[in-house]
Coordinates of C-alpha atoms in Angstrom, one line a residue:
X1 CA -17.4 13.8 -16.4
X2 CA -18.7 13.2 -13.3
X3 CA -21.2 15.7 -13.4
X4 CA -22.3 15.0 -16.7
X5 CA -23.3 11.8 -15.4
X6 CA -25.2 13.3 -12.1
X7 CA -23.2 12.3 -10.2
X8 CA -23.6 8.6 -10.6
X9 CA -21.0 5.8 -11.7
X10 CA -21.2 2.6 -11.3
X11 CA -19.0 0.2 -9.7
X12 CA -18.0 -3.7 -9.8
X13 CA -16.4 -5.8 -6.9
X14 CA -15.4 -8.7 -8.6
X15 CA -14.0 -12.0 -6.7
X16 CA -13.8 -15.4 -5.9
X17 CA -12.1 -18.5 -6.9
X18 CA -11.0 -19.2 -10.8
X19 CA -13.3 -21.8 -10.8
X20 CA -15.8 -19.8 -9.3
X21 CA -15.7 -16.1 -10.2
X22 CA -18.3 -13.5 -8.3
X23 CA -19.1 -10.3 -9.5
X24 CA -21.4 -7.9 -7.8
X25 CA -22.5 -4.4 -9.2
X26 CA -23.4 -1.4 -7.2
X27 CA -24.9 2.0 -8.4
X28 CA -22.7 4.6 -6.9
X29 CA -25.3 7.5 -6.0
X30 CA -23.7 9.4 -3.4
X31 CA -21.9 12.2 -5.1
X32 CA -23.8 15.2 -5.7
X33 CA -21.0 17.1 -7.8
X34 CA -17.8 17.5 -8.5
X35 CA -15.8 21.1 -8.5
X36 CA -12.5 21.5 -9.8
X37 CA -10.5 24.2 -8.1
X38 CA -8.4 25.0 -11.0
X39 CA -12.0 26.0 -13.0
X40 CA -13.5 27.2 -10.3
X41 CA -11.6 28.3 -7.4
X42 CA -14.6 30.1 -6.1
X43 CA -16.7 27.7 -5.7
X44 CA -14.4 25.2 -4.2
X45 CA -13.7 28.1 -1.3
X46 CA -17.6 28.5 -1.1
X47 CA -17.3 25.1 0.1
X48 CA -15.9 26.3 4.0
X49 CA -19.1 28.1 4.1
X50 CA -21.3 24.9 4.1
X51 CA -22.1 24.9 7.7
X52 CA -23.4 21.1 6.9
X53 CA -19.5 20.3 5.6
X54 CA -17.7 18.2 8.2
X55 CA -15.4 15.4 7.2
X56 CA -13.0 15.8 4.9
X57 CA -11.3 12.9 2.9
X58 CA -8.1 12.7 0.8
X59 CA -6.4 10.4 -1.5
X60 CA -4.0 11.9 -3.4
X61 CA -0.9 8.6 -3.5
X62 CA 2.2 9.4 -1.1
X63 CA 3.5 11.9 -3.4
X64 CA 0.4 14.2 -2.3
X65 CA 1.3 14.9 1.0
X66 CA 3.8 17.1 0.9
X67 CA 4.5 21.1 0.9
X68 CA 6.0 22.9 -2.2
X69 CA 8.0 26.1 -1.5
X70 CA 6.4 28.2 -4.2
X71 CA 2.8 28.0 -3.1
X72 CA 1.0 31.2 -1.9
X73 CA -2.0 32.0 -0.3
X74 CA -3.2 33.9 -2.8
X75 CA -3.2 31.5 -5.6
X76 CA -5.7 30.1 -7.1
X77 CA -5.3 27.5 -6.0
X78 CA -2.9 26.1 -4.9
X79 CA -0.3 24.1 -6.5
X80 CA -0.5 21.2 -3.9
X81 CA -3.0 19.7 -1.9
X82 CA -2.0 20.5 1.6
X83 CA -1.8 24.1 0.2
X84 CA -5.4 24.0 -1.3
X85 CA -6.8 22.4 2.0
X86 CA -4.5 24.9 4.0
X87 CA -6.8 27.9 1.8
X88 CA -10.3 26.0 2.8
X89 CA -9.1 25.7 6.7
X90 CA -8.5 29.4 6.3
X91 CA -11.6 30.4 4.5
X92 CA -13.5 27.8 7.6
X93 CA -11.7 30.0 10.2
X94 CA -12.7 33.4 8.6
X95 CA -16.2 31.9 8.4
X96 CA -16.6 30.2 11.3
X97 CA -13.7 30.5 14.0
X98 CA -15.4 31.6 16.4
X99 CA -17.7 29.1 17.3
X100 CA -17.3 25.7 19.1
X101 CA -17.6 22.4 16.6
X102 CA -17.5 24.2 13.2
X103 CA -14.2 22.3 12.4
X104 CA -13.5 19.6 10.0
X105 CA -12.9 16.4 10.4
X106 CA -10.0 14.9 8.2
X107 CA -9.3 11.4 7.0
X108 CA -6.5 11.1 5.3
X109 CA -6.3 7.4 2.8
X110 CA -2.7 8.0 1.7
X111 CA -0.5 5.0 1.7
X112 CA 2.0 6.5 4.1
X113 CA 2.6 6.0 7.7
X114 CA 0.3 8.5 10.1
X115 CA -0.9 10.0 6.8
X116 CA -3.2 12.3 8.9
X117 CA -0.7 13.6 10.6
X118 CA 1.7 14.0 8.5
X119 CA -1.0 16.3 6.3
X120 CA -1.6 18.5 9.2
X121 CA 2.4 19.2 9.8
X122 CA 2.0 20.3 5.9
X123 CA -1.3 22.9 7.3
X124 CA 0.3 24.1 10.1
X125 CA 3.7 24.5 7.8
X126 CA 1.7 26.6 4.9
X127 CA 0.1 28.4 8.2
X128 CA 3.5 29.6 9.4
X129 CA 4.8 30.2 5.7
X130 CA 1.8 32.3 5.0
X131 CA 2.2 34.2 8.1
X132 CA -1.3 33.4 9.7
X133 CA -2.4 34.5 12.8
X134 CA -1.5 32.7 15.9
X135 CA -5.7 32.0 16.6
X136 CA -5.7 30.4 13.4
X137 CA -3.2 27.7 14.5
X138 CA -5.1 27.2 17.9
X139 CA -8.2 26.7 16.1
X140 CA -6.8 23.8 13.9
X141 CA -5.4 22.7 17.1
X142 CA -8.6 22.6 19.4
X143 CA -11.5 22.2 16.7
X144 CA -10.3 20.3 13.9
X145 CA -9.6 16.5 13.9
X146 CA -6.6 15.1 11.5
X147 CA -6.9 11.0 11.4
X148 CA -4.5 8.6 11.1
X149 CA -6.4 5.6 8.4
X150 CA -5.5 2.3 7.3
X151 CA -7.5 1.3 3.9
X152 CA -7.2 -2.3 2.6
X153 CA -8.7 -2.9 -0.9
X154 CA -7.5 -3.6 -4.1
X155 CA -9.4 -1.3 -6.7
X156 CA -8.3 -2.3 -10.2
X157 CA -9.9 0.6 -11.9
X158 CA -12.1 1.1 -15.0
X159 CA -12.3 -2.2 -17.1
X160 CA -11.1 -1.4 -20.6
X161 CA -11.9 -5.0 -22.2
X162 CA -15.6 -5.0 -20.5
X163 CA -17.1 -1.9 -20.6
X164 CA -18.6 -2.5 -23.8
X165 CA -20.6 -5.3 -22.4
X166 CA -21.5 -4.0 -19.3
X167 CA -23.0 -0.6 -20.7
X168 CA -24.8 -2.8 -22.7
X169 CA -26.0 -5.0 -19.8
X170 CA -26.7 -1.7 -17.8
X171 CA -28.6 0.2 -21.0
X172 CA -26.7 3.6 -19.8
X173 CA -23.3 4.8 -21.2
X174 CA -21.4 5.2 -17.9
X175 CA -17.3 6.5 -18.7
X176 CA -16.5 5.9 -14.9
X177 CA -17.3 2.2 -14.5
X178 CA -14.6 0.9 -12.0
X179 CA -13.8 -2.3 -10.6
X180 CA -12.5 -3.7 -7.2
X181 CA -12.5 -6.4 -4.6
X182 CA -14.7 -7.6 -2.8
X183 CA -13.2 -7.4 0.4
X184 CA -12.9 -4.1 2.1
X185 CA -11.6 -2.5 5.7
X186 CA -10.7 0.8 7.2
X187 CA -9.4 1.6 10.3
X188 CA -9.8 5.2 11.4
X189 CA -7.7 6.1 14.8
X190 CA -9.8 9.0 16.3
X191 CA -11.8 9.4 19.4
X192 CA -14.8 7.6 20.9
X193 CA -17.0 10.5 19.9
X194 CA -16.6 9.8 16.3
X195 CA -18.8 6.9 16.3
X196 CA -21.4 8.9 16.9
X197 CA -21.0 11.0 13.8
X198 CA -19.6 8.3 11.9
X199 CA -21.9 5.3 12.8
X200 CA -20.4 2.8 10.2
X201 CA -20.2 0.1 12.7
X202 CA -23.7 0.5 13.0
X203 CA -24.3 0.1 9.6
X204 CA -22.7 -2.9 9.4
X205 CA -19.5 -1.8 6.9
X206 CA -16.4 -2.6 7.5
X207 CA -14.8 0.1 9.2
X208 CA -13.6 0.5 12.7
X209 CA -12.8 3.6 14.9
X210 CA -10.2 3.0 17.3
X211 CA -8.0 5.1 19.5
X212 CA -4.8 3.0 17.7
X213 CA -4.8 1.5 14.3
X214 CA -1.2 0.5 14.6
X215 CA -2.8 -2.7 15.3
X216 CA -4.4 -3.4 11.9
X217 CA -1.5 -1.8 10.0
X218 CA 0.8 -4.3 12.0
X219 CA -1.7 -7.2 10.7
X220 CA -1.8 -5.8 6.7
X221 CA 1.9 -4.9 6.4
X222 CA 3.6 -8.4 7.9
X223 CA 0.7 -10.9 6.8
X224 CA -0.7 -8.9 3.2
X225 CA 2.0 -7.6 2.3
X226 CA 4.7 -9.1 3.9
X227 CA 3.4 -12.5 1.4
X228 CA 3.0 -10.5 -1.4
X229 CA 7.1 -9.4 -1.0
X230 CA 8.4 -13.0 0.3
X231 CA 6.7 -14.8 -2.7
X232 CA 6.8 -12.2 -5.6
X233 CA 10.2 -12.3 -6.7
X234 CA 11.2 -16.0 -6.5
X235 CA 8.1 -16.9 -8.4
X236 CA 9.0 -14.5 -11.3
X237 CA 12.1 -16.2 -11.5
X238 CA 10.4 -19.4 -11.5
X239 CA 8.6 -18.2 -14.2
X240 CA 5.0 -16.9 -13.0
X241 CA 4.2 -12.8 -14.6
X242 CA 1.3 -12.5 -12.1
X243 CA 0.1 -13.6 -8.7
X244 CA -2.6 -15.6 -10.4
X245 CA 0.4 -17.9 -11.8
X246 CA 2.0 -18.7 -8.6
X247 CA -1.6 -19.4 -6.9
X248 CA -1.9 -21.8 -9.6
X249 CA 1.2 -23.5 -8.5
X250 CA 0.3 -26.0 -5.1
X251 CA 4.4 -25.6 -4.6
X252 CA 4.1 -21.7 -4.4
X253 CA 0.6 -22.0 -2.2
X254 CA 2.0 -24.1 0.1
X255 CA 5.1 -21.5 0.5
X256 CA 2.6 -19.1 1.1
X257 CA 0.8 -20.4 3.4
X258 CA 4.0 -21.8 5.3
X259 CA 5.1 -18.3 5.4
X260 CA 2.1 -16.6 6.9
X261 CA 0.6 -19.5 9.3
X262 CA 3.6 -20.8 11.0
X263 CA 6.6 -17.8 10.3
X264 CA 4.6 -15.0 11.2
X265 CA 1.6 -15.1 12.4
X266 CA 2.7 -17.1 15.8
X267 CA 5.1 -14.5 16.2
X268 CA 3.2 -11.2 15.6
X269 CA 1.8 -11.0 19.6
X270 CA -1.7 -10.3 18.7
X271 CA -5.1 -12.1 18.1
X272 CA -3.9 -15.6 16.7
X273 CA -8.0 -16.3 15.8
X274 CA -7.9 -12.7 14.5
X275 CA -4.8 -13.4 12.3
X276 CA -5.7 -16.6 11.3
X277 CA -9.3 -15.2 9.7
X278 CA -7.6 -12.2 7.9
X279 CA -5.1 -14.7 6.7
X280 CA -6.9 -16.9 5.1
X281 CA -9.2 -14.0 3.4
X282 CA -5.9 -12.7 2.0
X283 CA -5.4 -16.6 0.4
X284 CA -8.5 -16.2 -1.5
X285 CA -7.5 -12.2 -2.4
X286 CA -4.1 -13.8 -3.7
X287 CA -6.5 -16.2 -6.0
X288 CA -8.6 -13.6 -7.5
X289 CA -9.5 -14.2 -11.0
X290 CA -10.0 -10.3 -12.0
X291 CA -6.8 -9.3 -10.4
X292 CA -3.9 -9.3 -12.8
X293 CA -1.1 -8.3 -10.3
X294 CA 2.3 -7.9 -12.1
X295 CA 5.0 -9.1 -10.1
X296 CA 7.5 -7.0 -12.1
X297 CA 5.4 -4.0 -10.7
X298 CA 5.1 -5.6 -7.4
X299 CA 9.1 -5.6 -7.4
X300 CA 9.5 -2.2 -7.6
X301 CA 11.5 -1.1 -4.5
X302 CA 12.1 -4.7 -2.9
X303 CA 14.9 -4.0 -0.9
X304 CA 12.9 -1.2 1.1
X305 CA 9.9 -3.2 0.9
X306 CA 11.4 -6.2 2.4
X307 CA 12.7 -4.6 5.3
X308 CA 9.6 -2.9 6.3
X309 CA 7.6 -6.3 5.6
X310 CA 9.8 -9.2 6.1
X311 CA 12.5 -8.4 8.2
X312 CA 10.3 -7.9 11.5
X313 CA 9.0 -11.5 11.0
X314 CA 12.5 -13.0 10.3
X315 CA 13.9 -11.4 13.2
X316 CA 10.8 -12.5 15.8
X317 CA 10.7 -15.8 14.6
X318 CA 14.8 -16.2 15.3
X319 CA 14.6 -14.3 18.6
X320 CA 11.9 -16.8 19.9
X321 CA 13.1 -19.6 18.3
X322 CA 17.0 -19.4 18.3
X323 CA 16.5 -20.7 14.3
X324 CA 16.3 -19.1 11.2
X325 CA 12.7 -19.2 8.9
X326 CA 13.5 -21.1 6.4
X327 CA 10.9 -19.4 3.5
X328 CA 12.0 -16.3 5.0
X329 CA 14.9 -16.8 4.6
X330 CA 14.4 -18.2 1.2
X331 CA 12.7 -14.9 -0.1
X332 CA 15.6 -12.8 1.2
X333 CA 17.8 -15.2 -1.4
X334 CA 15.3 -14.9 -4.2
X335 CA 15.1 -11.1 -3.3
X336 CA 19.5 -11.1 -4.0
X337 CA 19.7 -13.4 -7.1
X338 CA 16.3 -10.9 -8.4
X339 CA 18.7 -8.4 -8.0
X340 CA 21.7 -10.3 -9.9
X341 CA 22.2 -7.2 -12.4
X342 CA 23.6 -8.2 -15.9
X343 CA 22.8 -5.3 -18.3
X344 CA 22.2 -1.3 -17.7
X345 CA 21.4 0.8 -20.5
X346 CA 20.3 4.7 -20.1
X347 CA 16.9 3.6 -19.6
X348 CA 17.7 1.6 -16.3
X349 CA 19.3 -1.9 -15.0
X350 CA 18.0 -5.5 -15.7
X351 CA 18.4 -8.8 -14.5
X352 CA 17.8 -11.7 -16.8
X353 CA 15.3 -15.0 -16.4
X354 CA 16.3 -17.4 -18.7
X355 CA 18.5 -15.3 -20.7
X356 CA 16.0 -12.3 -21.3
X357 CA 16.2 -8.9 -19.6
X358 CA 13.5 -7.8 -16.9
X359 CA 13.8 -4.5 -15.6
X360 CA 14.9 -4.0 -11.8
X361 CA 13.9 -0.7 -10.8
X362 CA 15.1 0.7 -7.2
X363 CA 16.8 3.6 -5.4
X364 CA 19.9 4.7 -7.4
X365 CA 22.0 4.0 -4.1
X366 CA 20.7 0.4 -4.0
X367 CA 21.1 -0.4 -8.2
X368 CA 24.5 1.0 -8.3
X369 CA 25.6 -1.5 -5.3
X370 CA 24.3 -4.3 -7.1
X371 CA 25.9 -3.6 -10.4
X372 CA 29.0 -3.1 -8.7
X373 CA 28.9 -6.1 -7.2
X374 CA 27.2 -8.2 -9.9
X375 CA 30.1 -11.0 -10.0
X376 CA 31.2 -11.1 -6.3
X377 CA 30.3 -14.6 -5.3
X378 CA 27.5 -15.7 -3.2
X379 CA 29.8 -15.6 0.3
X380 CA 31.6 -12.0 -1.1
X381 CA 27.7 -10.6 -2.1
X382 CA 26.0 -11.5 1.2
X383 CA 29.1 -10.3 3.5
X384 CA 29.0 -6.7 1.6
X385 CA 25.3 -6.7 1.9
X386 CA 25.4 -7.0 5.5
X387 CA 27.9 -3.9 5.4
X388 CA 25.8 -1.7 3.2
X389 CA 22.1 -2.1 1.7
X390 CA 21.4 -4.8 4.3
X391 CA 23.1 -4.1 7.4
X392 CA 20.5 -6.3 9.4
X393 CA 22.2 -9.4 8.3
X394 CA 24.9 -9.7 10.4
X395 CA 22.8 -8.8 13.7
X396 CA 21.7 -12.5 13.0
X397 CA 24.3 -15.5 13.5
X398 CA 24.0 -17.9 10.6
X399 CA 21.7 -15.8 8.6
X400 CA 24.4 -14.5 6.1
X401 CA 25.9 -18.7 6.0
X402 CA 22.3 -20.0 4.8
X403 CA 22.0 -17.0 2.6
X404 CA 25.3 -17.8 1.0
X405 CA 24.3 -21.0 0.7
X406 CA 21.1 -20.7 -0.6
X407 CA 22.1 -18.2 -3.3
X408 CA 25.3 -20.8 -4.5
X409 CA 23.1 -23.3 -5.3
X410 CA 20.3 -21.3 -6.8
X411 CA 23.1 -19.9 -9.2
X412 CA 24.4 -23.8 -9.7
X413 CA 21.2 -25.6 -9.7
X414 CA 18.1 -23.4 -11.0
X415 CA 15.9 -21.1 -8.7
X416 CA 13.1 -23.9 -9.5
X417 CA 15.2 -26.7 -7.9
X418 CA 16.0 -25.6 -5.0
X419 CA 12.6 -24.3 -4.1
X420 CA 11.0 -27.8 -5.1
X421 CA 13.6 -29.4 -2.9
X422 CA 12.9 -26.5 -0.2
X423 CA 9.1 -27.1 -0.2
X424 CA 9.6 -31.0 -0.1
X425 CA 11.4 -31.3 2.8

């Protein structure tokens, strides 16, 4: 499709306030073509003799990076992606091994943690596998670069219910229109050099190249995302679908922002003026009017969620404080009555708002804990919590009391009451 179109596609960052939506549209021009390996495994390997080639990006989700036993060299290609990039490294090295800077430079986007790295462990894994000569693995070593990256923008994909209109505003029949955000970072951790080649800064685009990113992962995971998990589930019960319904409610904003400006931001030891300005960029992200965010999706995997995002800002807050968070620890009770199972079928397990079933979708481990224990009391749910699926509990004193507490009368009084009485205090 791609190349029908020349290469060109057009694309929408759409923002702002409700009141105020923003829409800007972009001509995307930068694509030349497209191959696709499984067509045309030839050409894609043609590709490692393009002296000019020399940054190499990937997005393939976290299920891409990762080796499958039954790939070959041979193939063509392929199965996986570290296998098909393993081949192009190869065909680079039989090309051009054997002189200096001829290398690629790799940037991997995957939503894991040291995504770069953990794609070249997958090369130098189909290297050994496939027998390759020991030069070959010294090669990758000294004259190819693998980047850890941190990308931070919402893309919401190709807009079903507009594209009509928009063809019609454009006067071209474009099939890959797609929509996203306004805002925009990446961090890239590689070396000083790679300014030079990569002179985004320059440009003026939001990207940075810096010997550690954990800095701006740190920053998106406890403020973005750690939010997004605290809020999510106790407004669903409360009766929001979307993110846009809780930013509509000045109870749930003022959570929000309760959360992020004085539970975890004073406590993350890094720039406060930093922190403060990507926080409130993510308030108006939160509010955008063209992003429908599902909280039922949003939910999937809490518990693990949670831990990576929340925990860390519960437990600095206590150990510089000697107190507990009290939205934090609020979300952590939302998170348990979310997770009050009442139904499973073969199709999953479901919880119930206001007597009808929602879908709660986790590891098996994690479901099967909570169905087992779906009548335990509030004291009996917390203290086998703290044994099992959230162990971190009892390293806190008084956490698993106010939990208790807070999940008695949330089953006694309403979800709703509690958190209006919470956020009135």
């Amino acid at each position: 499709m791609i190349n029908r179109q020349d290469g060109l596609y057009h694309l929408y960052l759409r923002g702002g306030e409700p009141s105020a939506p923003q829409v800007q549209s972009r001509l995307v021009s930068s694509i030349s073509r497209a191959i696709d390996p499984y067509r045309d495994f030839e050409a894609f390997l043609a590709c490692a003799e393009q002296l000019e080639l020399r940054f190499i990006v990937s997005n393939t989700t976290e299920a891409g990076i990762s080796c499958r036993t039954e790939d070959r060299l041979e193939d063509c290609p392929a199965a996986s992606f570290p296998g098909k990039l393993t081949q192009l490294l190869w065909k680079r090295y039989q090309c051009f091994g054997q002189q200096k800077g001829k290398g690629f430079i790799v940037l991997s986007c995957e939503l894991i943690d040291h995504n770069g790295q953990e794609l070249k462990k997958c090369v130098q894994t189909y290297a050994g596998r496939w027998g390759l000569p020991e030069d070959f693995l010294n090669w990758l070593e000294e004259e190819n670069v693998f980047c850890d990256t941190l990308v931070d923008r919402i893309i919401t994909g190709y807009p079903k219910e507009d594209a009509e209109r928009l063809n019609q505003e454009n006067g071209v029949e474009d099939r890959l229109l797609d929509t996203g955000e306004p805002f925009a970072f990446w961090a890239i951790q590689g070396p000083e050099w790679m300014k030079q080649e990569l002179p985004f800064e320059q440009a003026g685009l939001p990207v940075v190249i810096v010997p550690d990113s954990s800095y701006y992962k740190k920053r998106k995971v406890r403020i973005l995302n750690g939010a997004q998990t605290g809020i999510s589930l106790a407004a669903y019960l409360m009766g929001s679908d979307i993110s846009l319904d809780y930013m509509a409610c000045p109870l749930c904003v003022r959570f929000v922002r309760r959360m992020i400006y004085d539970e975890i931001i004073p406590y993350l030891q890094l720039d406060d003026a930093d922190m403060r300005a990507f926080a409130d960029q993510v308030m108006v992200r939160l509010n955008n009017p063209f992003i429908q965010h599902s909280l039922l999706a949003i939910s999937l995997n809490s518990v693990s969620k949670w831990k990576a995002r929340v925990w860390p800002s519960l437990l600095a807050y206590w150990e510089q404080n000697g107190e507990l968070p009290v939205c934090t620890v609020f979300s952590l009770a939302a998170l348990l009555e979310f997770y009050h199972l009442h139904s499973k079928n073969a199709q999953g397990y479901y919880g119930a708002r206001e007597g009808i079933p929602y879908p709660v979708r986790d590891d098996q481990d994690v479901l099967e804990f909570f169905w087992e224990h779906r009548e335990d009391t509030p004291e009996k749910l917390v203290r086998f919590c703290g044994e099992t699926v959230f162990p971190e509990i009892g390293g806190i004193p008084k956490l698993a009391e106010q939990l208790a507490g807070l999940l008695a009368d949330i089953r006694q009084q309403g979800i709703r009451t509690v958190f209006d009485t919470l956020m009135d205090e």
